[in-house]
Amino acid sequence: MLSKKGLRVLSQRAKHILESSCPAKCMSTAPEEEKYKVRGRNVLDVMKERPLVGDGGMVIALEKRGYVTAGNWTPEAVLEYPEAVRQLHREFLRAGSDVLQSFTFYAAEGKLKSSSTGKNYTVAEINQAGCDLVKEVAAEGDALTCGGLSPTPSYGQGKGKQAVQDEFRKQVEIYMEHDLDFMLAEFFATIEETEWAIEVMKASGKPCGATMRIGPTSDKSDVDSGECAVRMAAAGADLVGVNCSFGPVTSLKTIEKMKTSLDAAGLEPFLVMQPVAFHTGDCEHNKDGYHEVPEFPLALESRSITRWDARKYARAAYDLGVRYIGGCCGFEPYHIREIAEEVHTLLYFLRNFIIVHYCCVFYNTA
Ligand SMILES: [Zn+2]
C-alpha cells in the first residue's frame, strides 16, 4: 500500500503529466497514438512530459556481427556496410527507442587518423553517412535523432582547447547541416574535455547533453562524480549523466550522487543514463570500469544482464528522476524492448491513475 505521502507524490506526477500533455487541461487529450509522439518535437519538451527511451550500443553490437574492428571501435561501417548499420538502427526503433543516435562514435579527425584499420575516410564522409542513415531509419517510425561527440586523442596528447574544440566543431557542423534533433557528448573520462565539448554543442543552439563514463567515485582527473555533474550543468548541458564503463546497478549509484550534488547546487538538468549491459559490481571503483576486467572485450557474455535486469533498471532509473533511459555497450534491441515496455507500463499506470484520481475528486466534490 502507498503511504499518504506516496499518494500525494504520485498524484502530483500524474497531474504534471496531464497538464503537460493537454494544453486545455481537460481529460479529452489527443488520441492515444498522438499523445506520446516524439518526432518533430523538442527533446526537452518531451522529457517534461515523459521519460525517453534511448537506444543501445551500436559499436559493440556491430563488432559482434563482423562490421567493426575491436580495439579501434571506429564507425567506418556507415560507408562500407550501410545496410548493417541501417538494420541495427531499425531493430532499436522497433524495440521501442524514442531516440536513435547516429553511428558516429569516435568519428572526430584525430581518432579516425589514429585508427589502425588502414582506411582514409574523411570526417565529413563518415559523419554525413552516419547522419543520413539515422535520419532515414528514424523517419520509418517515431524517433528523435541525436549526434554524438566522443573523446579525442588530441586531448590526451595535450594539444589544447582550440585544437580539441576544432575537432568537435567539424562534427557539430555536420549534425547541424543534417538538422539532427539534439547532441550528446558521451564516453568522456575527464570533466575538462567534457566541458569543452559542451561549449561547442551549446554554441550551435540545439539542445545538448553530456554523459561521462565514470563511476560513483570520480573522473580520471579525480574530480568527484557529483562535482562533475554540477560542472556539466553549469557549462550548459541540458541533459547530464553517465554512459558506458559501468553496469546499471553501479551507474544508478553514480546518478544518485550526481542528483544530490545538482540539487545542492540548485541545478535541474534532465538526468540521462546509458550504462553497459554487464554486471560490474566487482569493478565499481575502477576508473575504467568494465574496460579493466579480464573478460573485456571478447569474453563478457557471463556478465550480461538479463531482460529482467533491464526492466528493473528502467524502473529504478525512473524512480530516481532519470528522464532519458537507454543503454551503451552490450545493450541489444531485446534489452531496449524491456526498457520501453517498463516505461509504457509506467505511463499506462499513470494515465489510469489520473482518471481514477480525477473521478474520485469529482465524486467527492460533486
Ligand atoms: Zn559503451
mmCIF file of C-alpha atoms and ligand atoms in Angstrom:
data_model
loop_
_atom_site.group_PDB
_atom_site.id
_atom_site.type_symbol
_atom_site.label_atom_id
_atom_site.label_comp_id
_atom_site.label_asym_id
_atom_site.label_seq_id
_atom_site.Cartn_x
_atom_site.Cartn_y
_atom_site.Cartn_z
ATOM 1 C CA MET A 1 0.000 0.000 0.000
ATOM 2 C CA LEU A 2 1.172 3.515 -0.757
ATOM 3 C CA SER A 3 1.521 5.921 2.152
ATOM 4 C CA LYS A 4 -0.336 9.232 2.102
ATOM 5 C CA LYS A 5 2.906 10.956 1.122
ATOM 6 C CA GLY A 6 3.455 8.423 -1.675
ATOM 7 C CA LEU A 7 -0.042 9.003 -2.988
ATOM 8 C CA ARG A 8 0.483 12.755 -2.883
ATOM 9 C CA VAL A 9 3.753 12.496 -4.877
ATOM 10 C CA LEU A 10 2.142 10.156 -7.393
ATOM 11 C CA SER A 11 -0.818 12.445 -7.767
ATOM 12 C CA GLN A 12 1.485 15.421 -8.377
ATOM 13 C CA ARG A 13 3.380 13.463 -11.038
ATOM 14 C CA ALA A 14 0.132 12.425 -12.677
ATOM 15 C CA LYS A 15 -1.213 15.965 -12.609
ATOM 16 C CA HIS A 16 2.007 17.287 -14.139
ATOM 17 C CA ILE A 17 1.841 14.770 -16.979
ATOM 18 C CA LEU A 18 -1.808 15.544 -17.586
ATOM 19 C CA GLU A 19 -1.205 19.287 -17.647
ATOM 20 C CA SER A 20 1.811 18.881 -19.897
ATOM 21 C CA SER A 21 0.038 16.717 -22.432
ATOM 22 C CA CYS A 22 -3.199 18.638 -22.581
ATOM 23 C CA PRO A 23 -2.993 22.405 -23.207
ATOM 24 C CA ALA A 24 -6.673 22.754 -22.353
ATOM 25 C CA LYS A 25 -6.066 20.919 -19.051
ATOM 26 C CA CYS A 26 -9.078 18.726 -19.671
ATOM 27 C CA MET A 27 -9.473 14.961 -19.763
ATOM 28 C CA SER A 28 -10.042 14.857 -23.508
ATOM 29 C CA THR A 29 -6.391 14.649 -24.523
ATOM 30 C CA ALA A 30 -5.190 13.877 -28.017
ATOM 31 C CA PRO A 31 -5.893 10.445 -29.484
ATOM 32 C CA GLU A 32 -3.784 7.761 -27.813
ATOM 33 C CA GLU A 33 -1.479 7.252 -30.758
ATOM 34 C CA GLU A 34 -0.803 11.003 -30.969
ATOM 35 C CA LYS A 35 -0.293 11.679 -27.278
ATOM 36 C CA TYR A 36 3.238 10.327 -26.894
ATOM 37 C CA LYS A 37 4.648 11.197 -30.305
ATOM 38 C CA VAL A 38 8.215 12.482 -30.193
ATOM 39 C CA ARG A 39 9.108 13.086 -33.826
ATOM 40 C CA GLY A 40 9.443 16.740 -34.766
ATOM 41 C CA ARG A 41 9.286 17.861 -31.130
ATOM 42 C CA ASN A 42 11.917 19.493 -28.934
ATOM 43 C CA VAL A 43 13.587 16.784 -26.865
ATOM 44 C CA LEU A 44 13.427 18.937 -23.730
ATOM 45 C CA ASP A 45 9.664 19.481 -24.095
ATOM 46 C CA VAL A 46 9.118 15.745 -24.462
ATOM 47 C CA MET A 47 11.102 14.960 -21.317
ATOM 48 C CA LYS A 48 8.933 17.364 -19.305
ATOM 49 C CA GLU A 49 6.033 15.025 -20.085
ATOM 50 C CA ARG A 50 7.514 11.549 -20.113
ATOM 51 C CA PRO A 51 10.786 9.614 -19.959
ATOM 52 C CA LEU A 52 12.538 8.962 -23.255
ATOM 53 C CA VAL A 53 13.784 5.511 -24.179
ATOM 54 C CA GLY A 54 17.272 5.631 -25.693
ATOM 55 C CA ASP A 55 18.872 3.065 -27.957
ATOM 56 C CA GLY A 56 21.606 0.528 -27.225
ATOM 57 C CA GLY A 57 25.279 0.062 -28.033
ATOM 58 C CA MET A 58 25.962 0.267 -31.755
ATOM 59 C CA VAL A 59 29.722 -0.274 -31.741
ATOM 60 C CA ILE A 60 29.848 -3.478 -29.657
ATOM 61 C CA ALA A 61 26.812 -4.989 -31.402
ATOM 62 C CA LEU A 62 28.312 -4.324 -34.837
ATOM 63 C CA GLU A 63 31.693 -5.727 -33.761
ATOM 64 C CA LYS A 64 29.987 -8.965 -32.730
ATOM 65 C CA ARG A 65 28.392 -9.129 -36.182
ATOM 66 C CA GLY A 66 31.693 -8.562 -38.009
ATOM 67 C CA TYR A 67 31.338 -4.945 -39.129
ATOM 68 C CA VAL A 68 33.583 -3.112 -36.631
ATOM 69 C CA THR A 69 37.200 -3.761 -35.630
ATOM 70 C CA ALA A 70 37.666 -4.431 -31.898
ATOM 71 C CA GLY A 71 40.250 -2.124 -30.402
ATOM 72 C CA ASN A 72 39.666 0.675 -32.890
ATOM 73 C CA TRP A 73 35.892 0.888 -32.393
ATOM 74 C CA THR A 74 35.637 3.407 -35.244
ATOM 75 C CA PRO A 75 32.492 3.653 -37.427
ATOM 76 C CA GLU A 76 33.742 3.037 -40.992
ATOM 77 C CA ALA A 77 30.789 0.643 -41.331
ATOM 78 C CA VAL A 78 28.495 3.585 -42.146
ATOM 79 C CA LEU A 79 30.269 3.727 -45.520
ATOM 80 C CA GLU A 80 31.295 0.112 -46.012
ATOM 81 C CA TYR A 81 28.273 -1.753 -44.639
ATOM 82 C CA PRO A 82 25.413 0.771 -44.530
ATOM 83 C CA GLU A 83 22.809 -1.994 -44.595
ATOM 84 C CA ALA A 84 24.199 -3.453 -41.334
ATOM 85 C CA VAL A 85 24.044 -0.067 -39.608
ATOM 86 C CA ARG A 86 20.591 0.656 -41.040
ATOM 87 C CA GLN A 87 19.304 -2.702 -39.800
ATOM 88 C CA LEU A 88 20.593 -2.206 -36.241
ATOM 89 C CA HIS A 89 19.055 1.277 -36.060
ATOM 90 C CA ARG A 90 15.833 -0.293 -37.293
ATOM 91 C CA GLU A 91 15.929 -3.026 -34.635
ATOM 92 C CA PHE A 92 16.328 -0.437 -31.864
ATOM 93 C CA LEU A 93 13.473 1.568 -33.364
ATOM 94 C CA ARG A 94 11.202 -1.478 -33.495
ATOM 95 C CA ALA A 95 12.187 -2.423 -29.936
ATOM 96 C CA GLY A 96 10.894 0.937 -28.702
ATOM 97 C CA SER A 97 13.716 3.505 -28.813
ATOM 98 C CA ASP A 98 12.463 7.094 -28.856
ATOM 99 C CA VAL A 99 15.952 8.300 -29.770
ATOM 100 C CA LEU A 100 18.353 6.937 -32.377
ATOM 101 C CA GLN A 101 21.964 8.092 -32.138
ATOM 102 C CA SER A 102 23.952 8.436 -35.338
ATOM 103 C CA PHE A 103 26.719 5.844 -35.607
ATOM 104 C CA THR A 104 29.472 8.456 -35.463
ATOM 105 C CA PHE A 105 31.235 7.350 -32.290
ATOM 106 C CA TYR A 106 34.973 8.125 -32.418
ATOM 107 C CA ALA A 107 34.422 9.942 -35.735
ATOM 108 C CA ALA A 108 36.484 13.050 -34.980
ATOM 109 C CA GLU A 109 39.567 13.712 -37.091
ATOM 110 C CA GLY A 110 42.299 12.633 -34.673
ATOM 111 C CA LYS A 111 40.639 9.334 -33.793
ATOM 112 C CA LEU A 112 39.956 8.398 -37.425
ATOM 113 C CA LYS A 113 43.585 9.129 -38.316
ATOM 114 C CA SER A 114 44.911 7.060 -35.394
ATOM 115 C CA SER A 115 42.757 4.062 -36.323
ATOM 116 C CA SER A 116 44.757 1.035 -37.429
ATOM 117 C CA THR A 117 42.117 -0.074 -39.902
ATOM 118 C CA GLY A 118 44.172 1.482 -42.718
ATOM 119 C CA LYS A 119 41.192 3.449 -44.012
ATOM 120 C CA ASN A 120 41.428 7.095 -45.055
ATOM 121 C CA TYR A 121 37.847 8.240 -44.856
ATOM 122 C CA THR A 122 37.355 11.900 -44.016
ATOM 123 C CA VAL A 123 35.433 13.287 -41.053
ATOM 124 C CA ALA A 124 32.841 14.651 -43.480
ATOM 125 C CA GLU A 125 32.359 11.324 -45.277
ATOM 126 C CA ILE A 126 31.858 9.312 -42.093
ATOM 127 C CA ASN A 127 29.675 11.798 -40.240
ATOM 128 C CA GLN A 128 27.494 12.609 -43.244
ATOM 129 C CA ALA A 129 26.870 8.936 -43.925
ATOM 130 C CA GLY A 130 26.039 8.349 -40.231
ATOM 131 C CA CYS A 131 23.546 11.231 -40.275
ATOM 132 C CA ASP A 132 21.902 10.063 -43.495
ATOM 133 C CA LEU A 133 21.393 6.553 -42.121
ATOM 134 C CA VAL A 134 19.972 7.601 -38.752
ATOM 135 C CA LYS A 135 17.600 10.127 -40.306
ATOM 136 C CA GLU A 136 16.383 7.604 -42.838
ATOM 137 C CA VAL A 137 15.526 4.997 -40.193
ATOM 138 C CA ALA A 138 14.071 7.483 -37.681
ATOM 139 C CA ALA A 139 11.652 8.570 -40.405
ATOM 140 C CA GLU A 140 10.374 4.992 -40.676
ATOM 141 C CA GLY A 141 8.864 5.342 -37.204
ATOM 142 C CA ASP A 142 8.622 7.804 -34.355
ATOM 143 C CA ALA A 143 12.097 8.682 -33.099
ATOM 144 C CA LEU A 144 14.284 11.698 -32.469
ATOM 145 C CA THR A 145 17.808 11.785 -33.867
ATOM 146 C CA CYS A 146 20.933 12.545 -31.883
ATOM 147 C CA GLY A 147 24.518 13.272 -32.922
ATOM 148 C CA GLY A 148 27.348 12.395 -30.571
ATOM 149 C CA LEU A 149 30.762 13.723 -29.645
ATOM 150 C CA SER A 150 33.371 11.437 -28.108
ATOM 151 C CA PRO A 151 36.818 11.923 -26.544
ATOM 152 C CA THR A 152 39.701 12.903 -28.819
ATOM 153 C CA PRO A 153 43.289 11.645 -28.786
ATOM 154 C CA SER A 154 44.234 15.313 -29.179
ATOM 155 C CA TYR A 155 43.104 15.967 -25.597
ATOM 156 C CA GLY A 156 45.312 13.199 -24.208
ATOM 157 C CA GLN A 157 48.211 14.450 -26.325
ATOM 158 C CA GLY A 158 47.890 17.897 -24.732
ATOM 159 C CA LYS A 159 47.145 19.740 -27.972
ATOM 160 C CA GLY A 160 44.988 22.211 -26.086
ATOM 161 C CA LYS A 161 41.449 23.544 -26.059
ATOM 162 C CA GLN A 162 41.481 25.186 -29.505
ATOM 163 C CA ALA A 163 42.650 22.028 -31.299
ATOM 164 C CA VAL A 164 40.205 19.762 -29.453
ATOM 165 C CA GLN A 165 37.252 22.100 -29.977
ATOM 166 C CA ASP A 166 38.111 22.446 -33.684
ATOM 167 C CA GLU A 167 37.659 18.681 -33.986
ATOM 168 C CA PHE A 168 34.309 18.815 -32.165
ATOM 169 C CA ARG A 169 33.186 21.760 -34.317
ATOM 170 C CA LYS A 170 33.670 19.780 -37.546
ATOM 171 C CA GLN A 171 31.263 17.102 -36.325
ATOM 172 C CA VAL A 172 28.753 19.577 -34.908
ATOM 173 C CA GLU A 173 28.639 21.461 -38.234
ATOM 174 C CA ILE A 174 27.622 18.251 -39.989
ATOM 175 C CA TYR A 175 24.961 17.477 -37.348
ATOM 176 C CA MET A 176 23.592 20.993 -37.888
ATOM 177 C CA GLU A 177 23.587 20.606 -41.693
ATOM 178 C CA HIS A 178 21.560 17.423 -41.261
ATOM 179 C CA ASP A 179 19.344 19.068 -38.643
ATOM 180 C CA LEU A 180 19.613 16.258 -36.089
ATOM 181 C CA ASP A 181 17.308 16.928 -33.149
ATOM 182 C CA PHE A 182 19.942 17.266 -30.426
ATOM 183 C CA MET A 183 23.519 16.377 -29.480
ATOM 184 C CA LEU A 184 25.126 14.323 -26.764
ATOM 185 C CA ALA A 185 28.758 14.300 -25.666
ATOM 186 C CA GLU A 186 29.413 10.793 -24.403
ATOM 187 C CA PHE A 187 32.112 8.448 -23.090
ATOM 188 C CA PHE A 188 34.185 11.279 -21.645
ATOM 189 C CA ALA A 189 36.513 10.357 -18.781
ATOM 190 C CA THR A 190 37.607 13.826 -17.702
ATOM 191 C CA ILE A 191 35.373 16.759 -16.875
ATOM 192 C CA GLU A 192 37.590 19.313 -18.595
ATOM 193 C CA GLU A 193 37.262 17.755 -22.056
ATOM 194 C CA THR A 194 33.537 17.271 -21.406
ATOM 195 C CA GLU A 195 33.131 20.990 -20.688
ATOM 196 C CA TRP A 196 34.967 21.822 -23.931
ATOM 197 C CA ALA A 197 32.545 19.588 -25.851
ATOM 198 C CA ILE A 198 29.519 21.164 -24.159
ATOM 199 C CA GLU A 199 30.738 24.662 -25.073
ATOM 200 C CA VAL A 200 30.877 23.715 -28.761
ATOM 201 C CA MET A 201 27.476 21.987 -28.768
ATOM 202 C CA LYS A 202 25.867 24.839 -26.829
ATOM 203 C CA ALA A 203 27.069 27.386 -29.395
ATOM 204 C CA SER A 204 25.018 25.560 -32.052
ATOM 205 C CA GLY A 205 21.748 26.482 -30.330
ATOM 206 C CA LYS A 206 20.492 22.884 -30.357
ATOM 207 C CA PRO A 207 19.556 21.116 -27.097
ATOM 208 C CA CYS A 208 22.590 19.248 -25.846
ATOM 209 C CA GLY A 209 23.670 16.890 -23.117
ATOM 210 C CA ALA A 210 26.736 15.167 -21.746
ATOM 211 C CA THR A 211 27.398 11.754 -20.232
ATOM 212 C CA MET A 212 30.656 10.703 -18.644
ATOM 213 C CA ARG A 213 31.951 7.161 -18.313
ATOM 214 C CA ILE A 214 32.556 7.481 -14.592
ATOM 215 C CA GLY A 215 31.551 5.517 -11.516
ATOM 216 C CA PRO A 216 30.367 6.734 -8.119
ATOM 217 C CA THR A 217 33.817 7.947 -7.080
ATOM 218 C CA SER A 218 35.383 10.388 -9.527
ATOM 219 C CA ASP A 219 36.548 11.052 -13.072
ATOM 220 C CA LYS A 220 40.071 10.298 -14.309
ATOM 221 C CA SER A 221 41.362 13.627 -13.057
ATOM 222 C CA ASP A 222 39.999 12.805 -9.560
ATOM 223 C CA VAL A 223 37.135 15.277 -9.706
ATOM 224 C CA ASP A 224 34.266 13.941 -7.604
ATOM 225 C CA SER A 225 31.396 12.477 -9.677
ATOM 226 C CA GLY A 226 28.863 14.807 -8.084
ATOM 227 C CA GLU A 227 31.062 17.790 -8.899
ATOM 228 C CA CYS A 228 31.368 16.542 -12.498
ATOM 229 C CA ALA A 229 27.568 16.676 -12.801
ATOM 230 C CA VAL A 230 27.456 20.210 -11.436
ATOM 231 C CA ARG A 231 30.172 21.338 -13.851
ATOM 232 C CA MET A 232 28.412 19.719 -16.838
ATOM 233 C CA ALA A 233 25.171 21.515 -15.978
ATOM 234 C CA ALA A 234 26.962 24.787 -15.266
ATOM 235 C CA ALA A 235 28.652 24.547 -18.680
ATOM 236 C CA GLY A 236 25.207 24.475 -20.262
ATOM 237 C CA ALA A 237 24.296 20.795 -20.698
ATOM 238 C CA ASP A 238 20.515 20.358 -20.773
ATOM 239 C CA LEU A 239 20.946 16.651 -20.056
ATOM 240 C CA VAL A 240 23.521 15.343 -17.606
ATOM 241 C CA GLY A 241 24.501 11.828 -16.648
ATOM 242 C CA VAL A 242 26.587 8.748 -17.295
ATOM 243 C CA ASN A 243 27.196 6.254 -20.069
ATOM 244 C CA CYS A 244 29.326 3.171 -20.690
ATOM 245 C CA SER A 245 32.021 1.585 -18.413
ATOM 246 C CA PHE A 246 29.674 0.588 -15.582
ATOM 247 C CA GLY A 247 26.526 -1.541 -15.397
ATOM 248 C CA PRO A 248 23.071 -0.366 -14.372
ATOM 249 C CA VAL A 249 23.417 -1.045 -10.615
ATOM 250 C CA THR A 250 26.701 0.853 -10.303
ATOM 251 C CA SER A 251 25.549 3.646 -12.610
ATOM 252 C CA LEU A 252 22.416 4.164 -10.530
ATOM 253 C CA LYS A 253 24.688 4.879 -7.551
ATOM 254 C CA THR A 254 26.598 7.422 -9.633
ATOM 255 C CA ILE A 255 23.406 9.107 -10.795
ATOM 256 C CA GLU A 256 22.094 9.260 -7.231
ATOM 257 C CA LYS A 257 25.286 11.014 -6.171
ATOM 258 C CA MET A 258 25.090 13.372 -9.145
ATOM 259 C CA LYS A 259 21.494 14.227 -8.328
ATOM 260 C CA THR A 260 22.363 15.042 -4.715
ATOM 261 C CA SER A 261 25.109 17.425 -5.860
ATOM 262 C CA LEU A 262 22.923 19.018 -8.534
ATOM 263 C CA ASP A 263 20.101 19.546 -6.015
ATOM 264 C CA ALA A 264 22.543 21.135 -3.573
ATOM 265 C CA ALA A 265 23.733 23.483 -6.323
ATOM 266 C CA GLY A 266 20.163 24.358 -7.326
ATOM 267 C CA LEU A 267 20.650 22.939 -10.834
ATOM 268 C CA GLU A 268 17.971 20.890 -12.595
ATOM 269 C CA PRO A 269 19.186 19.411 -15.876
ATOM 270 C CA PHE A 270 17.417 16.316 -17.159
ATOM 271 C CA LEU A 271 19.169 13.175 -15.967
ATOM 272 C CA VAL A 272 20.339 10.635 -18.541
ATOM 273 C CA MET A 273 21.666 7.087 -18.136
ATOM 274 C CA GLN A 274 23.131 4.748 -20.740
ATOM 275 C CA PRO A 275 25.102 2.104 -18.787
ATOM 276 C CA VAL A 276 26.695 -1.055 -20.191
ATOM 277 C CA ALA A 277 24.595 -4.237 -20.144
ATOM 278 C CA PHE A 278 27.075 -6.086 -17.932
ATOM 279 C CA HIS A 279 27.382 -6.688 -14.200
ATOM 280 C CA THR A 280 30.222 -4.555 -12.831
ATOM 281 C CA GLY A 281 29.796 -4.801 -9.055
ATOM 282 C CA ASP A 282 33.341 -6.131 -8.643
ATOM 283 C CA CYS A 283 34.906 -3.221 -10.515
ATOM 284 C CA GLU A 284 32.761 -0.402 -9.194
ATOM 285 C CA HIS A 285 35.784 1.598 -8.040
ATOM 286 C CA ASN A 286 37.902 1.072 -11.156
ATOM 287 C CA LYS A 287 38.477 4.282 -13.064
ATOM 288 C CA ASP A 288 37.767 2.447 -16.313
ATOM 289 C CA GLY A 289 35.017 0.161 -15.026
ATOM 290 C CA TYR A 290 34.460 -2.908 -17.162
ATOM 291 C CA HIS A 291 37.297 -1.956 -19.525
ATOM 292 C CA GLU A 292 39.674 -3.193 -16.798
ATOM 293 C CA VAL A 293 38.169 -6.661 -16.273
ATOM 294 C CA PRO A 294 39.999 -9.596 -17.917
ATOM 295 C CA GLU A 295 36.893 -10.537 -19.896
ATOM 296 C CA PHE A 296 36.890 -7.243 -21.805
ATOM 297 C CA PRO A 297 36.099 -7.085 -24.684
ATOM 298 C CA LEU A 298 35.588 -10.582 -26.083
ATOM 299 C CA ALA A 299 34.506 -12.740 -23.125
ATOM 300 C CA LEU A 300 31.831 -10.669 -21.455
ATOM 301 C CA GLU A 301 28.887 -12.977 -22.040
ATOM 302 C CA SER A 302 28.793 -14.368 -18.484
ATOM 303 C CA ARG A 303 28.461 -10.815 -17.154
ATOM 304 C CA SER A 304 25.484 -9.943 -19.389
ATOM 305 C CA ILE A 305 22.368 -8.598 -17.718
ATOM 306 C CA THR A 306 19.037 -10.299 -18.373
ATOM 307 C CA ARG A 307 15.867 -8.803 -19.758
ATOM 308 C CA TRP A 308 14.529 -8.679 -16.205
ATOM 309 C CA ASP A 309 17.601 -6.764 -15.079
ATOM 310 C CA ALA A 310 16.978 -4.238 -17.860
ATOM 311 C CA ARG A 311 13.403 -3.825 -16.714
ATOM 312 C CA LYS A 312 14.400 -3.323 -13.067
ATOM 313 C CA TYR A 313 16.995 -0.787 -14.160
ATOM 314 C CA ALA A 314 14.388 1.191 -16.119
ATOM 315 C CA ARG A 315 12.063 1.421 -13.120
ATOM 316 C CA ALA A 316 14.839 2.301 -10.677
ATOM 317 C CA ALA A 317 16.140 4.980 -13.049
ATOM 318 C CA TYR A 318 12.674 6.473 -13.422
ATOM 319 C CA ASP A 319 12.181 6.498 -9.655
ATOM 320 C CA LEU A 320 15.487 8.365 -9.285
ATOM 321 C CA GLY A 321 14.238 11.017 -11.696
ATOM 322 C CA VAL A 322 16.113 9.912 -14.839
ATOM 323 C CA ARG A 323 14.229 11.067 -17.915
ATOM 324 C CA TYR A 324 16.410 9.569 -20.663
ATOM 325 C CA ILE A 325 16.812 5.852 -20.095
ATOM 326 C CA GLY A 326 18.915 3.946 -22.608
ATOM 327 C CA GLY A 327 21.931 1.703 -22.889
ATOM 328 C CA CYS A 328 25.500 1.589 -24.097
ATOM 329 C CA CYS A 329 27.777 -1.379 -24.880
ATOM 330 C CA GLY A 330 26.036 -4.727 -24.608
ATOM 331 C CA PHE A 331 22.516 -3.287 -24.754
ATOM 332 C CA GLU A 332 20.906 -5.205 -27.578
ATOM 333 C CA PRO A 333 17.474 -4.436 -29.036
ATOM 334 C CA TYR A 334 15.850 -7.029 -26.724
ATOM 335 C CA HIS A 335 17.124 -5.124 -23.669
ATOM 336 C CA ILE A 336 15.713 -1.883 -25.068
ATOM 337 C CA ARG A 337 12.408 -3.636 -25.620
ATOM 338 C CA GLU A 338 12.226 -4.310 -21.867
ATOM 339 C CA ILE A 339 13.008 -0.682 -21.015
ATOM 340 C CA ALA A 340 10.348 0.509 -23.454
ATOM 341 C CA GLU A 341 7.757 -1.892 -22.062
ATOM 342 C CA GLU A 342 8.516 -0.805 -18.494
ATOM 343 C CA VAL A 343 8.241 2.873 -19.439
ATOM 344 C CA HIS A 344 4.998 2.279 -21.292
ATOM 345 C CA THR A 345 3.618 0.277 -18.352
ATOM 346 C CA LEU A 346 4.501 3.184 -16.115
ATOM 347 C CA LEU A 347 2.801 5.673 -18.417
ATOM 348 C CA TYR A 348 -0.273 3.435 -18.678
ATOM 349 C CA PHE A 349 -0.467 3.238 -14.897
ATOM 350 C CA LEU A 350 -0.088 6.980 -14.510
ATOM 351 C CA ARG A 351 -2.705 7.666 -17.163
ATOM 352 C CA ASN A 352 -5.213 5.399 -15.494
ATOM 353 C CA PHE A 353 -4.303 6.721 -12.092
ATOM 354 C CA ILE A 354 -5.138 10.200 -13.424
ATOM 355 C CA ILE A 355 -8.577 9.040 -14.498
ATOM 356 C CA VAL A 356 -9.285 7.325 -11.171
ATOM 357 C CA HIS A 357 -7.838 10.221 -9.204
ATOM 358 C CA TYR A 358 -9.895 12.880 -11.005
ATOM 359 C CA CYS A 359 -13.046 10.764 -10.902
ATOM 360 C CA CYS A 360 -12.614 10.487 -7.116
ATOM 361 C CA VAL A 361 -12.042 14.233 -6.786
ATOM 362 C CA PHE A 362 -15.115 14.937 -8.911
ATOM 363 C CA TYR A 363 -17.224 12.433 -6.941
ATOM 364 C CA ASN A 364 -16.142 13.879 -3.590
ATOM 365 C CA THR A 365 -16.761 17.469 -4.588
ATOM 366 C CA ALA A 366 -19.937 17.000 -6.649
HETATM 367 ZN ZN ZN B 1 29.758 1.740 -24.193
#
